Short mmCIF file of C-alpha atoms in Angstrom, two decimals:
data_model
loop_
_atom_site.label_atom_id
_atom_site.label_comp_id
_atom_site.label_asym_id
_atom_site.label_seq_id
_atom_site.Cartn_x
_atom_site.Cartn_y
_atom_site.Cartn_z
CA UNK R 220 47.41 82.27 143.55
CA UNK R 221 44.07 81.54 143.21
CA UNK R 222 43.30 79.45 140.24
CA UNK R 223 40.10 77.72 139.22
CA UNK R 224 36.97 77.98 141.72
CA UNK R 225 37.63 82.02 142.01
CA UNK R 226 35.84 83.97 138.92
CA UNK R 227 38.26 86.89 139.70
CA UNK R 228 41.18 84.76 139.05
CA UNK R 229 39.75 83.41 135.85
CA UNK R 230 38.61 86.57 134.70
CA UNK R 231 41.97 88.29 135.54
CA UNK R 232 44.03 87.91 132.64
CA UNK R 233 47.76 89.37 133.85
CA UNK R 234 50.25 89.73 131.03
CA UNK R 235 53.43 88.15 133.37
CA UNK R 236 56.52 90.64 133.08
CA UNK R 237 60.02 89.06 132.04
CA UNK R 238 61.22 87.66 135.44
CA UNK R 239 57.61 85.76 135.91
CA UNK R 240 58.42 84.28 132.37
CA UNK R 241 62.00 83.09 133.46
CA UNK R 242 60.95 82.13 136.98
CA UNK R 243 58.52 79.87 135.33
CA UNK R 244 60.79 77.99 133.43
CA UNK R 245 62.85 78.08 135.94
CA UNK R 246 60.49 76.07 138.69
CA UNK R 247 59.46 74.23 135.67
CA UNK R 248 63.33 72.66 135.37
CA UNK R 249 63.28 72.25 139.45
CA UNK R 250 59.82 69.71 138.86
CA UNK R 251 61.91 68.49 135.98
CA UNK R 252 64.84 67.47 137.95
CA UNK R 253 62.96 66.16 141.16
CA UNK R 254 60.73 63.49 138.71
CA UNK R 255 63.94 62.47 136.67
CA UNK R 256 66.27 61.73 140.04
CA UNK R 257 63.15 59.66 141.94
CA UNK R 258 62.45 57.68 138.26
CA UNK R 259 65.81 57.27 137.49
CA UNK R 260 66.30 54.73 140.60
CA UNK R 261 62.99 53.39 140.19
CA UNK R 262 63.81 50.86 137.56
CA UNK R 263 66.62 49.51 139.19
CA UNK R 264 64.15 48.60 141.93
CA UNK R 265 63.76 44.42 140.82
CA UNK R 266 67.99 44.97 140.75
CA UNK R 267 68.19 46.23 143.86
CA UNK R 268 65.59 43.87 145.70
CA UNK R 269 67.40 40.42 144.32
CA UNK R 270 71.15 41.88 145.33
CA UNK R 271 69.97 42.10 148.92
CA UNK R 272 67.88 39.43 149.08
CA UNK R 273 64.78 40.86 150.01
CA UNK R 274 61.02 39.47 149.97
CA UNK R 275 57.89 41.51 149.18
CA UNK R 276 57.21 42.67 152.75
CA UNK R 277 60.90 43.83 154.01
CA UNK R 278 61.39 45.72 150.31
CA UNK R 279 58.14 47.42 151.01
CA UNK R 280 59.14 48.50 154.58
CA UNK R 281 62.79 49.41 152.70
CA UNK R 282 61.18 51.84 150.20
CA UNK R 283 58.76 52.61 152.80
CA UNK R 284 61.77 54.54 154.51
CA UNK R 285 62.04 56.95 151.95
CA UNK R 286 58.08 58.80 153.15
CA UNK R 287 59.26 58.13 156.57
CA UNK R 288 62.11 60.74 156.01
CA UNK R 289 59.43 62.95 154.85
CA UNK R 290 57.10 63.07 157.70
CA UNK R 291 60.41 63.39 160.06
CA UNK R 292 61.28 66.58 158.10
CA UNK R 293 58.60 67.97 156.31
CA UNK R 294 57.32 70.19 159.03
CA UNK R 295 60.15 72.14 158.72
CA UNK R 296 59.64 73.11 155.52
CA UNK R 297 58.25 76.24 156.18
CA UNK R 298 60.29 77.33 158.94
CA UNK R 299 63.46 76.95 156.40
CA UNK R 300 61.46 78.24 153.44
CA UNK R 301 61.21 81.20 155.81
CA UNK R 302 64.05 81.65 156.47
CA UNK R 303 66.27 81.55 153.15
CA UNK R 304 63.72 81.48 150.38
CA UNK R 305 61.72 79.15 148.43
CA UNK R 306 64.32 78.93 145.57
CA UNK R 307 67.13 78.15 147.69
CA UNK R 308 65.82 76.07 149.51
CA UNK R 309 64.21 73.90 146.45
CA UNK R 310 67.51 74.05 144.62
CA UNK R 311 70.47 72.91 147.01
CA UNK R 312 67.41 70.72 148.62
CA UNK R 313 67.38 68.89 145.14
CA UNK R 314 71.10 68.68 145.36
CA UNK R 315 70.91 66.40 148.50
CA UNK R 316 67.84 64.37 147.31
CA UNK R 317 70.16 63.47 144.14
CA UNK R 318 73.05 62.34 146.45
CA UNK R 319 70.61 60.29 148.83
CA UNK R 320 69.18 58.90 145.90
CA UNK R 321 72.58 57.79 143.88
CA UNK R 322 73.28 56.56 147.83
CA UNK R 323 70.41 54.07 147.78
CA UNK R 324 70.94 52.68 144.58
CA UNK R 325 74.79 51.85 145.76
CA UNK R 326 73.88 50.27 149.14
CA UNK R 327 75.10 46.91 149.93
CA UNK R 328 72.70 46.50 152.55
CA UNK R 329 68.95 46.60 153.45
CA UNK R 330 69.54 48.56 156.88
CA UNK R 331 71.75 51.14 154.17
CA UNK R 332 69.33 50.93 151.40
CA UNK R 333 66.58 52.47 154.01
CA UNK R 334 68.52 54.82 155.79
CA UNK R 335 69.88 56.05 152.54
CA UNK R 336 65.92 56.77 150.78
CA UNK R 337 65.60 57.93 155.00
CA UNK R 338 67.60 60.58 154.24
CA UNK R 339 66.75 61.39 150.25
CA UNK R 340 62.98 61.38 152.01
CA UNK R 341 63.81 64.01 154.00
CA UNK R 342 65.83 66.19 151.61
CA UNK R 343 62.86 65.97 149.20
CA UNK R 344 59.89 66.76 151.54
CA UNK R 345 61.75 69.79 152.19
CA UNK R 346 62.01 70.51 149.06
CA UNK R 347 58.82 69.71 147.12
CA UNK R 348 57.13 72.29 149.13
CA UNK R 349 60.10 74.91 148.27
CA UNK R 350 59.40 74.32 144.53
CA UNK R 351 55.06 74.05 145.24
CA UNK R 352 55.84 77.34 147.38
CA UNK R 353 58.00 78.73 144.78
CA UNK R 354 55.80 77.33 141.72
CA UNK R 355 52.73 79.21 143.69
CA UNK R 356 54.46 82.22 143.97
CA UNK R 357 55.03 82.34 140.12
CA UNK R 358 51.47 81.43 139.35
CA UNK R 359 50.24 85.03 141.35
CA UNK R 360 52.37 86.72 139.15
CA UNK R 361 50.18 85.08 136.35
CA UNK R 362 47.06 85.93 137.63
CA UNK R 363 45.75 82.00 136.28
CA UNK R 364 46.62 78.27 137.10
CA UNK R 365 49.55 77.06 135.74
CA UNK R 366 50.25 74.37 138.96
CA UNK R 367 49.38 72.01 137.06
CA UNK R 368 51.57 72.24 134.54
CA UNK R 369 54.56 72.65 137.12
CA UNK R 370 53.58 68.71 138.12
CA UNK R 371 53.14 67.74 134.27
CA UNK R 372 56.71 68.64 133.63
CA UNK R 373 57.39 66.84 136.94
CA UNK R 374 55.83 63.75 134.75
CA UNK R 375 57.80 64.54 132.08
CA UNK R 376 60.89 64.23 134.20
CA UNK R 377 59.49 61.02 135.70
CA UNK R 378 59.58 59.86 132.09
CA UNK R 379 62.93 60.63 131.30
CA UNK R 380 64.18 59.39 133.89
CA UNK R 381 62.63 55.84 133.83
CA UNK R 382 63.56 55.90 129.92
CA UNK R 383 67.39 56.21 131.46
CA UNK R 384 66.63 53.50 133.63
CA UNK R 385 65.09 51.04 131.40
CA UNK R 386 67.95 52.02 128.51
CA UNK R 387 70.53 51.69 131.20
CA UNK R 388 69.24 48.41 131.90
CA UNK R 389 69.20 47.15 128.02
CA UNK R 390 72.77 48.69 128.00
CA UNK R 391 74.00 46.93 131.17
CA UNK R 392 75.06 49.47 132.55
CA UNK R 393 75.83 49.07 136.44
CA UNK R 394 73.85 50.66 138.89
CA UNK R 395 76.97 53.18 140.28
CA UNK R 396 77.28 54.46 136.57
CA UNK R 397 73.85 55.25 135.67
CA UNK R 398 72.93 56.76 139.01
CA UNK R 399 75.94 58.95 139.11
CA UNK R 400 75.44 60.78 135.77
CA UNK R 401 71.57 60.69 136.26
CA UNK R 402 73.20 62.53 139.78
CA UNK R 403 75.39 64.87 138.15
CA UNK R 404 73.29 66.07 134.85
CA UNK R 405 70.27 66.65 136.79
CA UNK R 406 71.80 68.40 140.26
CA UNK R 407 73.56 70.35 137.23
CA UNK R 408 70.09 71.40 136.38
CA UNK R 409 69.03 72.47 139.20
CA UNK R 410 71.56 74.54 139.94
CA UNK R 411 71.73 76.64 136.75
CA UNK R 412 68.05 76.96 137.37
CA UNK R 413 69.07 79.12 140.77
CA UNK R 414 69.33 82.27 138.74
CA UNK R 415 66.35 82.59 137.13
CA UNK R 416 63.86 82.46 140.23
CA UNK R 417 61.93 85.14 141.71
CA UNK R 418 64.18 87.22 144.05
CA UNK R 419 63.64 88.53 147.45
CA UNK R 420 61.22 86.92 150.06
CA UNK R 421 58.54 84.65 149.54
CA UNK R 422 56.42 86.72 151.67
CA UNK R 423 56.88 89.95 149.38
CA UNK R 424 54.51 88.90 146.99
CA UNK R 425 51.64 87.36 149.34
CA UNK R 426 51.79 90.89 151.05
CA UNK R 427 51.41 92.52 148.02
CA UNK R 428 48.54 90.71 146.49
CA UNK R 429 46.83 89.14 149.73
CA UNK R 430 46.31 92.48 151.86
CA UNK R 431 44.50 90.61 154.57
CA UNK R 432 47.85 88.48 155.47
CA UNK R 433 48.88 91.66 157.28
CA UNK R 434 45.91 91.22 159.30
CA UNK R 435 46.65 88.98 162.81
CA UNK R 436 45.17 85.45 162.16
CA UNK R 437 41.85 84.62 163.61
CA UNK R 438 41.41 83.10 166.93
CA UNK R 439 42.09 80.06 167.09
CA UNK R 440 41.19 77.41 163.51
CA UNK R 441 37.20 76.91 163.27
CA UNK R 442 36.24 73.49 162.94
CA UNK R 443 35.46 73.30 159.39
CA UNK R 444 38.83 74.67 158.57
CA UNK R 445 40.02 71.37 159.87
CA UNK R 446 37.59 69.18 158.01
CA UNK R 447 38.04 70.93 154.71
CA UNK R 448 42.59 69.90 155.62
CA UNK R 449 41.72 66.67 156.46
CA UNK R 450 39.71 65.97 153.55
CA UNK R 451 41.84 67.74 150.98
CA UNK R 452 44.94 65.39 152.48
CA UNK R 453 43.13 62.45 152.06
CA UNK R 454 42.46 63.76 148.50
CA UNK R 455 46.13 64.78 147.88
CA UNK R 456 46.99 60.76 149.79
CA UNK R 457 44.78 59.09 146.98
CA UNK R 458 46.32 60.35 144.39
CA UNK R 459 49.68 59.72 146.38
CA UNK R 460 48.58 56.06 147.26
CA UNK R 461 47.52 55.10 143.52
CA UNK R 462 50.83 57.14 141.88
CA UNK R 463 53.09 55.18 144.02
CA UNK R 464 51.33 51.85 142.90
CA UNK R 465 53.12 52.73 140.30
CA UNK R 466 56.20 53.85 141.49
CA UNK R 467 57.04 50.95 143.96
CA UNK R 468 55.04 48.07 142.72
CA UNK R 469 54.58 48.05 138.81
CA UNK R 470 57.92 47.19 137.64
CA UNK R 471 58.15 44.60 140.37
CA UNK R 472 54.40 43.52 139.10
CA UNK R 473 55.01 43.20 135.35
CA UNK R 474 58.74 41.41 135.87
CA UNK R 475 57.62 38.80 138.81
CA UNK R 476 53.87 38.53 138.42
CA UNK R 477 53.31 38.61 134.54
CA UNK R 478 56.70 37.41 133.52
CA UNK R 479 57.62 40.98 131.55
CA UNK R 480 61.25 41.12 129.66
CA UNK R 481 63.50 43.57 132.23
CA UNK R 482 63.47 45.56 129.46
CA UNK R 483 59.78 45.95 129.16
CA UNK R 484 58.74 46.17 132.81
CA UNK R 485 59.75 49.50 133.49
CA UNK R 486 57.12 50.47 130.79
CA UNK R 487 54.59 50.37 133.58
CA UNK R 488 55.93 52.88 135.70
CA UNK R 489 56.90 54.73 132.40
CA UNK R 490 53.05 54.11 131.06
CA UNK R 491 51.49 55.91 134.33
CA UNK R 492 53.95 59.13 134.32
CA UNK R 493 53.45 59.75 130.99
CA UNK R 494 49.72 59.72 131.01
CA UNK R 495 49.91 61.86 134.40
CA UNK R 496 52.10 64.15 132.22
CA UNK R 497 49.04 64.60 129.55
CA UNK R 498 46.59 64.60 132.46
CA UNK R 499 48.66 67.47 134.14
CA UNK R 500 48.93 69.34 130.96
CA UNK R 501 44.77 69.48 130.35
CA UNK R 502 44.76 70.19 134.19
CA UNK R 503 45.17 73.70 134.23
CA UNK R 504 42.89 74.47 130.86
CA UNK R 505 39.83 72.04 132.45
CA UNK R 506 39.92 73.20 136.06
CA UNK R 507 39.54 76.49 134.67
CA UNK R 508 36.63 75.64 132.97
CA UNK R 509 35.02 72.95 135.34
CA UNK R 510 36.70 73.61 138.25
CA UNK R 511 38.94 71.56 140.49
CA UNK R 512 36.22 69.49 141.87
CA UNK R 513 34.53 68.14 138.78
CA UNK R 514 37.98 67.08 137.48
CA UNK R 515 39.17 65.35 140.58
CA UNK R 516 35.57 63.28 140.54
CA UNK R 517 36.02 62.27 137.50
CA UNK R 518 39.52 61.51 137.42
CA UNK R 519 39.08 59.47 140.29
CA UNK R 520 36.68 57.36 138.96
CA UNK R 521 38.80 57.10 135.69
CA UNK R 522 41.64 55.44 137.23
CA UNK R 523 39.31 53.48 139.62
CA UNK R 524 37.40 51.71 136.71
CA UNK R 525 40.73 51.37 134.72
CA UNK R 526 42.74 49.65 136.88
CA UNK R 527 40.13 47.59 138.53
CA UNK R 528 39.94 46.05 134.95
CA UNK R 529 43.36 46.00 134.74
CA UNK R 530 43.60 43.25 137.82
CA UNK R 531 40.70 41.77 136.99
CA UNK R 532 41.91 40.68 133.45
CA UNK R 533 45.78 40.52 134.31
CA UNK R 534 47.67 40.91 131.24
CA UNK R 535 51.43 42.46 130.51
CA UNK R 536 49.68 45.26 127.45
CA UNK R 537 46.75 45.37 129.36
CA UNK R 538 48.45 46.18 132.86
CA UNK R 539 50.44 48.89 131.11
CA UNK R 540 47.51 50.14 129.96
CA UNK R 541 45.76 49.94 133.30
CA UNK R 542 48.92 52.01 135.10
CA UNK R 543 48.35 54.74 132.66
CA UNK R 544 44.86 55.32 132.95
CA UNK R 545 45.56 55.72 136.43
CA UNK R 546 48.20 58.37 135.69
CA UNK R 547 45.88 59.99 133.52
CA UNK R 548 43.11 60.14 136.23
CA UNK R 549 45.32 61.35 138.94
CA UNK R 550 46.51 63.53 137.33
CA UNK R 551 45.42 66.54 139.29
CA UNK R 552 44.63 65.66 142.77
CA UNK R 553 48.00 66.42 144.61
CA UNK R 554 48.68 70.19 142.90
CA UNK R 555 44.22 70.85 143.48
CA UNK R 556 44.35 69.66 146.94
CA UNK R 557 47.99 71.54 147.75
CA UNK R 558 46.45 74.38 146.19
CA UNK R 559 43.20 74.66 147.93
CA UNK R 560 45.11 73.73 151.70
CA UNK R 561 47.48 77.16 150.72
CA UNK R 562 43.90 79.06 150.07
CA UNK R 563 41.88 78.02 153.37
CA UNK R 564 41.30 81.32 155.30
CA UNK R 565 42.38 81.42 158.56
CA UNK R 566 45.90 79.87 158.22
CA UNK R 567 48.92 81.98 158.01
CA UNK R 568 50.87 81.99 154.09
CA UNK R 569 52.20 78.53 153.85
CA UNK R 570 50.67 76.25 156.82
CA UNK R 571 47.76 75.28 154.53
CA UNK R 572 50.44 73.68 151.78
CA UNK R 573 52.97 72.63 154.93
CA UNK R 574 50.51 70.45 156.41
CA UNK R 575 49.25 68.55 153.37
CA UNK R 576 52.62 67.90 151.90
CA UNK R 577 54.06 66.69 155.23
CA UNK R 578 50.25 64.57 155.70
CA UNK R 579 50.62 62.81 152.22
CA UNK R 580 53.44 61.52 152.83
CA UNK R 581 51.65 59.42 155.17
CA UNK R 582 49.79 57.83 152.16
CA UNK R 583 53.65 57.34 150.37
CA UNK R 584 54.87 55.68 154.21
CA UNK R 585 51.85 53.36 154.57
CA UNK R 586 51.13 52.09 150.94
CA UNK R 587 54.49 50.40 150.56
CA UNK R 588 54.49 47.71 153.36
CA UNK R 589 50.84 47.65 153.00
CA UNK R 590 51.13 46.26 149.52
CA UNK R 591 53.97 43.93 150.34
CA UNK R 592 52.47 42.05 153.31
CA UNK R 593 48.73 41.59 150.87
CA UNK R 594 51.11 40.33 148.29
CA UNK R 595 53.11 38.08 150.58
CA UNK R 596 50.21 36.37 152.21
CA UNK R 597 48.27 36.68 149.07
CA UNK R 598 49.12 38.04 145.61
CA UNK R 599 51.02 41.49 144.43
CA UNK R 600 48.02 41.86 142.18
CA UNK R 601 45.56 41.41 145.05
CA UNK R 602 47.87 44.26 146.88
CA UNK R 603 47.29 46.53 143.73
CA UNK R 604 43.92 47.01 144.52
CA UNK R 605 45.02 49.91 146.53
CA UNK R 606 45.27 51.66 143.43
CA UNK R 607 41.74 51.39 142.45
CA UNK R 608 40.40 51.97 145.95
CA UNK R 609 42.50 55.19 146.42
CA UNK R 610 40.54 56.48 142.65
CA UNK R 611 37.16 56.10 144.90
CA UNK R 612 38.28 57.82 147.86
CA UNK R 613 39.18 60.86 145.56
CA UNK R 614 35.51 60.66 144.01
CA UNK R 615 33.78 60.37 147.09
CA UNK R 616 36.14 63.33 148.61
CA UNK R 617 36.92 65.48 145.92
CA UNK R 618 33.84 68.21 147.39
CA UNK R 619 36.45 69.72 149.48
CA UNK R 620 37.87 71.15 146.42
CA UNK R 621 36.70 74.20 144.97
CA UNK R 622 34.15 74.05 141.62
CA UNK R 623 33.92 76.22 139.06
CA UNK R 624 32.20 79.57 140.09
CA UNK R 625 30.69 81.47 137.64
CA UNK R 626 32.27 84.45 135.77
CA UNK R 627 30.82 87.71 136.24
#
C-alpha cells in the first residue's frame, strides 16, 4: 500500500498475479459506476430546482442532505467493512446509492428530495471507503500506486454520466426514464463486478504484508498523529469543497448566471471531471516521481489561479474552462490524503482512511448552503470563490503529505 513518499515501494516492482489483474478492473468498474450514478442526476439539477420551486439557499441546504447522510453513516464503514468484506460491501452498497439516487431525481417534494440524497449519502459513504479499502488492497498486491487511477476512472464515470444527462436533456427525455436506466445499467455493473474481487478478508493481506499490525497498537494516539489527520482532511475537504463547486453549482452557474443553452450548461460539470480524469491518470506516474506533496502544491495553486480568473472575467467558454482547470488541479488531493490517513502509524488497518472519508464529507455538507446563502445575498459567482480559496488551502497544507524520498 504504500505508494509514492516510500523508496521501497517505488523501487519494488511486483509483477501482480492473475486475480490482482482482475480485481483491478474489477474496483476500477465499482469507481466507474459510483461517478456515472452521482453525474447522471447532476444535470437534472436546474430541472429539479424549478419543479419544486426552490431558491439558491433552500436547494443548497437540499443537496446539502446528501453529505449529511454521509457523516450520519460513514463511521460505520469500517465496522461493516469488517465484518463482510470490502467488495461486498462496495458492491450491494452501490446498489442502494443507485436507488436513492433514481429516488431523488423522482421526488415531488423538497422535504423528499433531501431525505432521498439523505439516504443515497449514506449508502455511498459506506461505500466509497469499501471500494478506497478494496482499491488499497489491490494496489499492495502491486507493490506501486495505482489509487489514482481508481479515482480517474471514477472521472471517467463522472463523464459518462453527465454526457447521459446532458443528451437526455437534448432528447427530452423525462427525469423517471433517464434515471431508471442510468439505475439499472450501472447497478448491473456493479454487480457483475462482484466476482472478480479479491476473496477472503480484508485483513488477510495487511497481515501478510504489514507484520507490525499483529503488534497491539500503541498507547494511546501521540499528538502529531492527530495534526498530521487533521491536516490531511482539510487537504482531502479542499479538494472536496472545489470538486463539488462543480458538482452542485456549475450547471446552475452557466444556465442562470451566464445565460448557457440547457444543453450546454452541463459542459461545466462535464469540463471539470474530465480534466480530473487526465489529472488522475498523470497522478500515479508524477507522485511517483515528485511525490504526493509537490503535486498537491502545485495542483492547488493550479486550480486556485484558474478559477480565480475564471470569476474575475465571467464568461460561458471561459467558465468552462475555469471548472476544468480546477479538475485538473485537484486532481489528486482526495486519493493522496486518503492514502497517507491509511499509512499514519499508530492507527489500527482502516481508522486512518475511516476518519478522513467520514471528515470530508464535512467539506461536501458545508459548501452547499454556504454557496447558496453568498449567492442569495450576493452573487452565485461571488459564492464560487470557494473554489479558488479551497486550491490555497491545499497549497498551504499539502506538507502533511508525504514527498518524494529518494531511491536507494
Amino acid at each position: 500500500m504504500n505508494a509514492s513518499g516510500d523508496s521501497s515501494t517505488a523501487d519494488a516492482r511486483v509483477t501482480p498475479d492473475a486475480a490482482a489483474r482482475r480485481a483491478r478492473l474489477a474496483v476500477a468498474a465499482l469507481f466507474l459506476t459510483n461517478g456515472a450514478l452521482f453525474a447522471n442526476l447532476l444535470p437534472r439539477y436546474p430541472e429539479i430546482k424549478a419543479a419544486l420551486g426552490l431558491d439558491n439557499a433552500t436547494f443548497g441546504l437540499s443537496v446539502a442532505a446528501l453529505p449529511a447522510g454521509a457523516i450520519v453513516a460513514g463511521l460505520a464503514a469500517a465496522v461493516i467493512i469488517r465484518r463482510f468484506g470490502s467488495a461486498r460491501v462496495a458492491v450491494f452498497g452501490t446498489t442502494l446509492t443507485s436507488l436513492g439516487f433514481l429516488a431523488a431525481g423522482l421526488a415531488p417534494s423538497a422535504a423528499l428530495f433531501a431525505l432521498a440524497l439523505l439516504l443515497a449519502g449514506a449508502s455511498d459513504a459506506i461505500t466509497d471507503v469499501a471500494q478506497n479499502a478494496h482499491g488499497l488492497r489491490v494496489q499492495k498486491r502491486y507493490g506501486r500506486s495505482i489509487i489514482n487511477f481508481f479515482h480517474a476512472i471514477w472521472s471517467i464515470g463522472a463523464v459518462i454520466g453527465g454526457v447521459m444527462g446532458a443528451a437526455a436533456i437534448a432528447l427530452g427525455l423525462p427525469v423517471a426514464v433517464h434515471l431508471g436506466i442510468s439505475t439499472v445499467v450501472f447497478a448491473t455493473v456493479a454487480l457483475l463486478a462482484l466476482r472478480f474481487c479479491l476473496p477472503g478478508k480484508d485483513e488477510a493481506d495487511a497481515v501478510a504484508d504489514v507484520p507490525e499490525a499483529l503488534t497491539p497498537p500503541r498507547r494511546g494516539v501521540s499528538p502529531r498523529i492527530i495534526l498530521m489527520l487533521a491536516a490531511l482532511t482539510l487537504v482531502a475537504m479542499a479538494g472536496g469543497i472545489a470538486e463539488d463547486a462543480g458538482n452542485s453549482w456549475a450547471t446552475i452557474y452557466l444556465a442562470e448566471s451566464l445565460g448557457a443553452p440547457a444543453a450546454i450548461a452541463p459542459i461545466g460539470f462535464i469540463a471539470l471531471v474530465g480534466a480530473q480524469f487526465v489529472g488522475r491518470m498523470l497522478g500515479d506516474p508524477m507522485t511517483d516521481r515528485f511525490g504526493a506533496r509537490a503535486v498537491a502544491r502545485v495542483g492547488g495553486l493550479i486550480a486556485a489561479v484558474g478559477m480565480g480568473l475564471a470569476l474575475a472575467f465571467p464568461s460561458i467558454p471561459g467558465t468552462i474552462a475555469g471548472f476544468a482547470v480546477v479538475g485538473f488541479g485537484i486532481a489528486t488531493l482526495i486519493p493522496a490524503a486518503m492514502h497517507a490517513a491509511d499509512e499514519l502509524p499508530g492507527l489500527r488497518a482502516g481508522v486512518g482512511l475511516t476518519i478522513v472519508s467520514w471528515l470530508l464529507r464535512l467539506g461536501f455538507l458545508l459548501s452547499p448552503p454556504i454557496v447558496g446563502f453568498i449567492a442569495d445575498n450576493e452573487s452565485l459567482r461571488a459564492g464560487l470563490l470557494i473554489a479558488p480559496i479551497a486550491g490555497i488551502v491545499a497549497l498551504l497544507l499539502a506538507g502533511a503529505l508525504p514527498k518524494r524520498e529518494p531511491r536507494t
